[in-house]
Coordinates of C-alpha atoms in Angstrom, one line a residue:
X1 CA 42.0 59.0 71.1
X2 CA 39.2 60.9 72.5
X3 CA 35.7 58.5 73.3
X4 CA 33.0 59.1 75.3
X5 CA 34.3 56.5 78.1
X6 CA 34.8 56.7 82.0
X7 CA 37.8 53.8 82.1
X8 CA 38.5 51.0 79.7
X9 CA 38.0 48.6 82.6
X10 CA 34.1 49.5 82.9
X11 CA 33.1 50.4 79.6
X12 CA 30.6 47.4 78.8
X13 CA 29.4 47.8 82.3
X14 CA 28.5 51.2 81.6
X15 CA 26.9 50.7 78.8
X16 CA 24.9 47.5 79.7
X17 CA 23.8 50.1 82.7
X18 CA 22.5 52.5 79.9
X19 CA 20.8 49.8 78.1
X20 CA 18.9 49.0 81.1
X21 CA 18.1 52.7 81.7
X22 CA 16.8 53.2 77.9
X23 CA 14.5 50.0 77.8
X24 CA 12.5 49.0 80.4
X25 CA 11.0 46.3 78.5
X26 CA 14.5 44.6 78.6
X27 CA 15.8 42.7 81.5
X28 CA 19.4 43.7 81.8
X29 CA 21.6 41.8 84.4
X30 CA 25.3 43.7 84.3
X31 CA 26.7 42.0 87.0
X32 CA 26.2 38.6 84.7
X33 CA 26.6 40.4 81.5
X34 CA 22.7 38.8 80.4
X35 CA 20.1 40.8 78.3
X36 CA 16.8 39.0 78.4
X37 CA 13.3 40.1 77.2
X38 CA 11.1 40.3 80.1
X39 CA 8.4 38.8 79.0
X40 CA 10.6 35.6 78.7
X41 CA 10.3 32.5 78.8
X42 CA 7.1 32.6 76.2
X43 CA 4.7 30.0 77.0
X44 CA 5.4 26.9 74.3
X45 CA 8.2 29.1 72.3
X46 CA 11.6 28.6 70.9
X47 CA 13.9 30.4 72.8
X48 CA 16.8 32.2 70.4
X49 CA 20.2 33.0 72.4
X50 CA 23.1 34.4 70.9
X51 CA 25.6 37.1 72.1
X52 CA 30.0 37.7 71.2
X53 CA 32.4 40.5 72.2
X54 CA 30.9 43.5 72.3
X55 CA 31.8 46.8 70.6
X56 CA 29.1 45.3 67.5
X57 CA 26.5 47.1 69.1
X58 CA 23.5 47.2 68.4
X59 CA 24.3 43.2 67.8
X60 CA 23.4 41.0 69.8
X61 CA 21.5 43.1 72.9
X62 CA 19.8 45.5 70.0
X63 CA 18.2 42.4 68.5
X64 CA 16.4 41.1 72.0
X65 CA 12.8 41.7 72.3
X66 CA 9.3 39.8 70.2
X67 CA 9.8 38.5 67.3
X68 CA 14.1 38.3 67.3
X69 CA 15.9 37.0 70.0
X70 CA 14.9 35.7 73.6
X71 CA 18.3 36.5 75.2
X72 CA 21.8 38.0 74.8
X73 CA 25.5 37.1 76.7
X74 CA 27.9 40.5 75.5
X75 CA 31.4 39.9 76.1
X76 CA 33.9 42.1 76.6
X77 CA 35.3 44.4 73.8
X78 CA 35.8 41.6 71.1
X79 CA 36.2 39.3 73.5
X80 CA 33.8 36.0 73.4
X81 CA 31.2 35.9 76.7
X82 CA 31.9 32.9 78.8
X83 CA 29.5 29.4 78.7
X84 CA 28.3 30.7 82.8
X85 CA 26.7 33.6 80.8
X86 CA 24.9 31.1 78.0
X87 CA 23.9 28.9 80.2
X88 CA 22.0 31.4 82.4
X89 CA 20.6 32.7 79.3
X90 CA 19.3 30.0 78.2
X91 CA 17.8 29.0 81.6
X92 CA 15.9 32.2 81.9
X93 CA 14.4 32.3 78.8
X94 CA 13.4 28.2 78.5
X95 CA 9.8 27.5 78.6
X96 CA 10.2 24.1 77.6
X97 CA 10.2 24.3 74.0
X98 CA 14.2 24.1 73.4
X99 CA 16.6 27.1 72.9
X100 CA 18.3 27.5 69.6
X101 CA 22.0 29.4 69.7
X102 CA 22.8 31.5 67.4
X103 CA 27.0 31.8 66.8
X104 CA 29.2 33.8 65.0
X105 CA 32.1 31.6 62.9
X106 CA 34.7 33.1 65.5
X107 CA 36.6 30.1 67.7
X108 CA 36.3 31.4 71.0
X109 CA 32.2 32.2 70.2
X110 CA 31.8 28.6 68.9
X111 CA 34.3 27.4 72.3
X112 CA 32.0 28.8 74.6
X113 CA 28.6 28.0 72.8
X114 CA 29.7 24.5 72.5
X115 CA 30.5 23.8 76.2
X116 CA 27.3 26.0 77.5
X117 CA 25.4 23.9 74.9
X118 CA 26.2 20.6 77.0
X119 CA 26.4 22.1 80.1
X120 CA 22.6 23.3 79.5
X121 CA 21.7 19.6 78.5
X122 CA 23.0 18.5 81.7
X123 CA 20.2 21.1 83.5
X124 CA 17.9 19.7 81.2
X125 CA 17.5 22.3 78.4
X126 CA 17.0 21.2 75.1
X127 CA 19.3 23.0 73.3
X128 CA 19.9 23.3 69.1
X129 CA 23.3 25.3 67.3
X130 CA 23.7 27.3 64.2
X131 CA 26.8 28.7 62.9
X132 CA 26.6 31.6 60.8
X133 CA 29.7 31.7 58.3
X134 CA 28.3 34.1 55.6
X135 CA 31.5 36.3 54.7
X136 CA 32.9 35.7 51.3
X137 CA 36.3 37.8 51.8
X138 CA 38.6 35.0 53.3
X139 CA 38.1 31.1 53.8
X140 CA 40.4 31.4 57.5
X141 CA 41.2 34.3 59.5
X142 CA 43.2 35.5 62.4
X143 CA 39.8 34.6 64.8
X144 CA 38.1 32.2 62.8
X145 CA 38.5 28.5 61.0
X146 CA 36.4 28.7 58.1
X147 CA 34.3 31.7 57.1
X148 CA 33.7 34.4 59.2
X149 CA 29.7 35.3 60.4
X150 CA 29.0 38.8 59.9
X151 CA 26.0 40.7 59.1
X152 CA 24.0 37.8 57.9
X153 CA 23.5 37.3 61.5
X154 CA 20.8 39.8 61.4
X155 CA 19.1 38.1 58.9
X156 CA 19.1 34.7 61.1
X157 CA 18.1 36.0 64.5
X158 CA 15.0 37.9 62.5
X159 CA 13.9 34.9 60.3
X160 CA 14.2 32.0 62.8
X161 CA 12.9 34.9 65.5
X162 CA 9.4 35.0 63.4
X163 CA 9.6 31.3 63.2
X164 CA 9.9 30.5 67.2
X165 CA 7.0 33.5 67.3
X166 CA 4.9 31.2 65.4
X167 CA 5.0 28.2 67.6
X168 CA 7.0 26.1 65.7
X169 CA 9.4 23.4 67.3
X170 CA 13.3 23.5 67.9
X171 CA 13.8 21.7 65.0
X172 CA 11.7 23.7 62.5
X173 CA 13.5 26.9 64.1
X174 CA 17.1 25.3 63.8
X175 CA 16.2 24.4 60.1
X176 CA 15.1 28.1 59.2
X177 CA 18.2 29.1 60.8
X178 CA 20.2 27.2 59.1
X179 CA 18.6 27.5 55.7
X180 CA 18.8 31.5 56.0
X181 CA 22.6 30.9 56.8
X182 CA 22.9 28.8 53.7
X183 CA 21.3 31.7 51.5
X184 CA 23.3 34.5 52.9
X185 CA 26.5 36.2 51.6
X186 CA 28.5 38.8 52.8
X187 CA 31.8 41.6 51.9
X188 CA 33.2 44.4 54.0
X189 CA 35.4 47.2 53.4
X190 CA 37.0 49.3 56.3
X191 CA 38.0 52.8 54.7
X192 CA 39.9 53.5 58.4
X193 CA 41.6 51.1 61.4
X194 CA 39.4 50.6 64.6
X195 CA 40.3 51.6 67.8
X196 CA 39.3 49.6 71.2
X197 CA 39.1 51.8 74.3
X198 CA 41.7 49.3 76.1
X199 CA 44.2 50.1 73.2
X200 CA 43.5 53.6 72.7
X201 CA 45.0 53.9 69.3
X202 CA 44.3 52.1 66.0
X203 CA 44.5 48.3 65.8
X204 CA 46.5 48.2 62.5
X205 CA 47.8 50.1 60.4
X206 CA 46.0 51.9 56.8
X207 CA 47.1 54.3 55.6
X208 CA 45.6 58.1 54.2
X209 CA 44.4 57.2 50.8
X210 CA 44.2 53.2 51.2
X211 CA 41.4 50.6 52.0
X212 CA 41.3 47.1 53.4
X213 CA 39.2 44.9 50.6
X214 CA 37.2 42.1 52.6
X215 CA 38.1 43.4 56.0
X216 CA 36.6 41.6 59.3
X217 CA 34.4 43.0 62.1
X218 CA 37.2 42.8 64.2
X219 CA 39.9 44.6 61.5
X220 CA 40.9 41.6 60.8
X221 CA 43.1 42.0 57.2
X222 CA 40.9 41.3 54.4
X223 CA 41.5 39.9 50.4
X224 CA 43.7 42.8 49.9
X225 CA 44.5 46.5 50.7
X226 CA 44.0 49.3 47.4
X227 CA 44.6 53.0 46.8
X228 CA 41.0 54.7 47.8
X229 CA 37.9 54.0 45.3
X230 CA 34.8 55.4 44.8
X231 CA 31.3 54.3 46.4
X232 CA 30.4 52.8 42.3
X233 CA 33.7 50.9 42.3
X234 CA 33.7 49.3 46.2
X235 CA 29.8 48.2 45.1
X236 CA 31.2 46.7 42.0
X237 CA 34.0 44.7 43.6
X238 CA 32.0 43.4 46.9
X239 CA 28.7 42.9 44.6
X240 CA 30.6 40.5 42.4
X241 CA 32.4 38.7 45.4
X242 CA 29.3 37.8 46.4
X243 CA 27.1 36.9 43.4
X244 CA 30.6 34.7 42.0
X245 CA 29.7 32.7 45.5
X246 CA 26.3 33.1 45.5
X247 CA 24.7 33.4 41.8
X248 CA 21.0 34.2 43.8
X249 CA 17.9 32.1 41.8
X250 CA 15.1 33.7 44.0
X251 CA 14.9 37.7 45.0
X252 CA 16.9 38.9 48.0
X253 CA 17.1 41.0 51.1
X254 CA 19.9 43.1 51.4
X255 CA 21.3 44.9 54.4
X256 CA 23.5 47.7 53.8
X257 CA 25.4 47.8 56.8
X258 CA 27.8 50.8 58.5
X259 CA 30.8 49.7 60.2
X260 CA 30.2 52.4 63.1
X261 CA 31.8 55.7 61.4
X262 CA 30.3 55.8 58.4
X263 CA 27.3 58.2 58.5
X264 CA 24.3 57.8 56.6
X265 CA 24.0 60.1 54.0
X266 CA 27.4 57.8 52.9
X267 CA 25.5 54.8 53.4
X268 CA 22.6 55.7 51.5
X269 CA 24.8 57.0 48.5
X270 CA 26.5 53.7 48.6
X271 CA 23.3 51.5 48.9
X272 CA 22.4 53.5 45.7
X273 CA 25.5 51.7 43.8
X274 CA 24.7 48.5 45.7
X275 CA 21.2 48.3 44.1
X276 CA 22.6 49.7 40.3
X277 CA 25.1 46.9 40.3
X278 CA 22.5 44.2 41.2
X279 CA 20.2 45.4 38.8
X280 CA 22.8 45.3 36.2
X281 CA 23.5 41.8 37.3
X282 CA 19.2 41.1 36.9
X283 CA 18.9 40.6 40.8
X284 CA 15.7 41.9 42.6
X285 CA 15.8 43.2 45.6
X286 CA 12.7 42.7 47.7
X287 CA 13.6 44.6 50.6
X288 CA 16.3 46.7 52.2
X289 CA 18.0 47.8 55.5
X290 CA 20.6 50.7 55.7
X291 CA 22.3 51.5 59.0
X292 CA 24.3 50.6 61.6
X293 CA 23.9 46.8 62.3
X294 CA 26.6 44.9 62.7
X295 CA 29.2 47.4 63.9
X296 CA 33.5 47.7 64.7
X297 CA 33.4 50.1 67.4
X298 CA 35.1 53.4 65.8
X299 CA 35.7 51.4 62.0
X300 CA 35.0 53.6 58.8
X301 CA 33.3 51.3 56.1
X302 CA 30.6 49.2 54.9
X303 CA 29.0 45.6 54.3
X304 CA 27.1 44.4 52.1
X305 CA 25.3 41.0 53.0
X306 CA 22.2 40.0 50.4
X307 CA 20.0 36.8 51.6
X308 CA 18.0 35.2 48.6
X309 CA 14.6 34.6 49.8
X310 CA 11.3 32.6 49.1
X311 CA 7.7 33.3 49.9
X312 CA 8.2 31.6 53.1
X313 CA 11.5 33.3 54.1
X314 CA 10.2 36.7 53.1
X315 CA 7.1 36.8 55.2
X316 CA 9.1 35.8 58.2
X317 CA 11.0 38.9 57.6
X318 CA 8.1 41.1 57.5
X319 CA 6.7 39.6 60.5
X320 CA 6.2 41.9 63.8
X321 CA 9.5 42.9 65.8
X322 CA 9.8 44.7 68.1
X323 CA 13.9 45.2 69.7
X324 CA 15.9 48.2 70.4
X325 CA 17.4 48.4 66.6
X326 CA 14.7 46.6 65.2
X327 CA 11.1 47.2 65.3
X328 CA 8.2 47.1 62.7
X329 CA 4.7 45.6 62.6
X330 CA 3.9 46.2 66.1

């Protein structure tokens, strides 16, 4: 497999090097493997820390910056980042206020956030978890007990971001977090296998002509693999796998979100089903995001995640942001 790498061995160090290059405004440490705004610690604020294996760029480090996250630990390639690297997150970016982690539904990310969260108790940070467990495809996994988090994340880390912006305390943040989590439902298809740079070669096998149904942001297998469908029929199917979990009773947010290889004049077409299905089904959609969020390195495919909203939740959304992948209001 050709990819724009020097080695395997120094891939995320490389690119944690070119972060740091492309935004100043960002405090990149690549010897730790810590991104931190550098405006951080904000005077009476939240702090919101998150991070997991890298290759899901831009998650978590394309999410740090005003109004989103205060810091982010990237592991190696799908590899959970170690408690060392949460705890001197969350030490740089504490103003007092409490920091809130955000964590994926993956066992070595919860592990690791776990032990840093006591370990930053025992430095005397305040410190508040939320588990994001939004994908509908499987109940258990190959990394995961439970539901996996996926692309709701985005939705969390923006949300409770506004909220800690605002001055509220830890346990107003947490509780935003935790409510957005609760209104959030996501599906994924993979139309082609990914490909790590330490492997070199695809990480399962699918064949010409098939697609994994419910697939992971890791490839991990889905509800089930079929022959190749068409953008209407994979918004049908991943629509109603979400709305027979979630039937929505206020408007929603929905991210349309590439897998890595998917370009978007693909992703557009397919948001266009997206939103014909959920406006067959009488749901309206107050806002929308197509890209490249929540990625699988090399992966061919899509997600779908939709967050049902309220007035509240809504104008958190819209409130200023301004990160490397995100930015508006500012």
């Amino acid at each position: 497999m050709k990819m724009l790498i020097n080695v395997p061995e120094t891939v995320v160090a490389d690119a944690l090097r070119g972060m740091a290059a492309a935004h100043p405004d960002l405090t990149v440490d690549v010897e730790n493997r810590v991104i931190v705004r550098r405006d951080a610690p904000m005077h009476g604020q939240v702090a919101l820390v998150s991070g997991g294996g890298s290759g899901h760029e831009p998650l978590h480090g394309g999410f740090v910056g005003p109004g989103m996250l205060s810091a982010a630990c990237p592991g190696e390639v799908f590899t959970s980042p170690v408690p060392d690297q949460m705890v001197r997150a969350a030490a740089a970016v504490d103003s007092g206020a409490g920091v809130l982690f955000v964590v994926k539904n993956y066992t070595g990310d919860v592990l690791n956030f776990d032990m840093a969260a006591e370990l930053a108790e025992d430095e005397g940070i305040q410190v508040a978890k939320v588990l994001v467990n939004d994908d509908v495809a499987v109940t258990d996994s190959l990394f995961t007990a439970g539901r996996r988090g996926t692309g709701a994340t985005l939705f969390v880390e923006k949300i409770a971001g506004a909220a800690a912006a605002e001055g509220r305390p830890l346990e107003q943040v947490e509780a935003m977090a935790r409510r957005v989590n609760e209104n959030s439902r996501s599906f994924g298809v993979a139309l082609s296998a990914v490909t790590t740079p330490a492997k070199g070669s695809p990480t399962f096998d699918l064949p010409d002509g098939e697609l994994e149904l419910g697939i992971g942001i890791h490839g991990e297998p889905g509800r089930e693999r079929r022959p190749m469908m068409t953008s209407g029929e994979i918004a049908d199917f991943a629509v109603h796998a979400i709305l027979e979990d979630m039937p929505p009773h206020n408007p929603v947010l929905l991210l349309v979100n590439g897998m890595g290889a998917t370009p978007l004049l693909e992703l557009y077409g397919f948001n266009a089903e997206v939103q014909r299905v959920l406006a067959e089904r009488g749901v309206a959609v107050v806002r929308t995001l197509v890209g490249n969020y929540v990625t699988s390195l090399d992966m061919a495919g899509a997600s779908v995640t939709l967050c049902q909203v309220d007035e509240e939740m809504l104008g958190l959304w819209d409130a200023p942001v301004r990160t490397p992948a995100l930015r508006w209001g500012m």
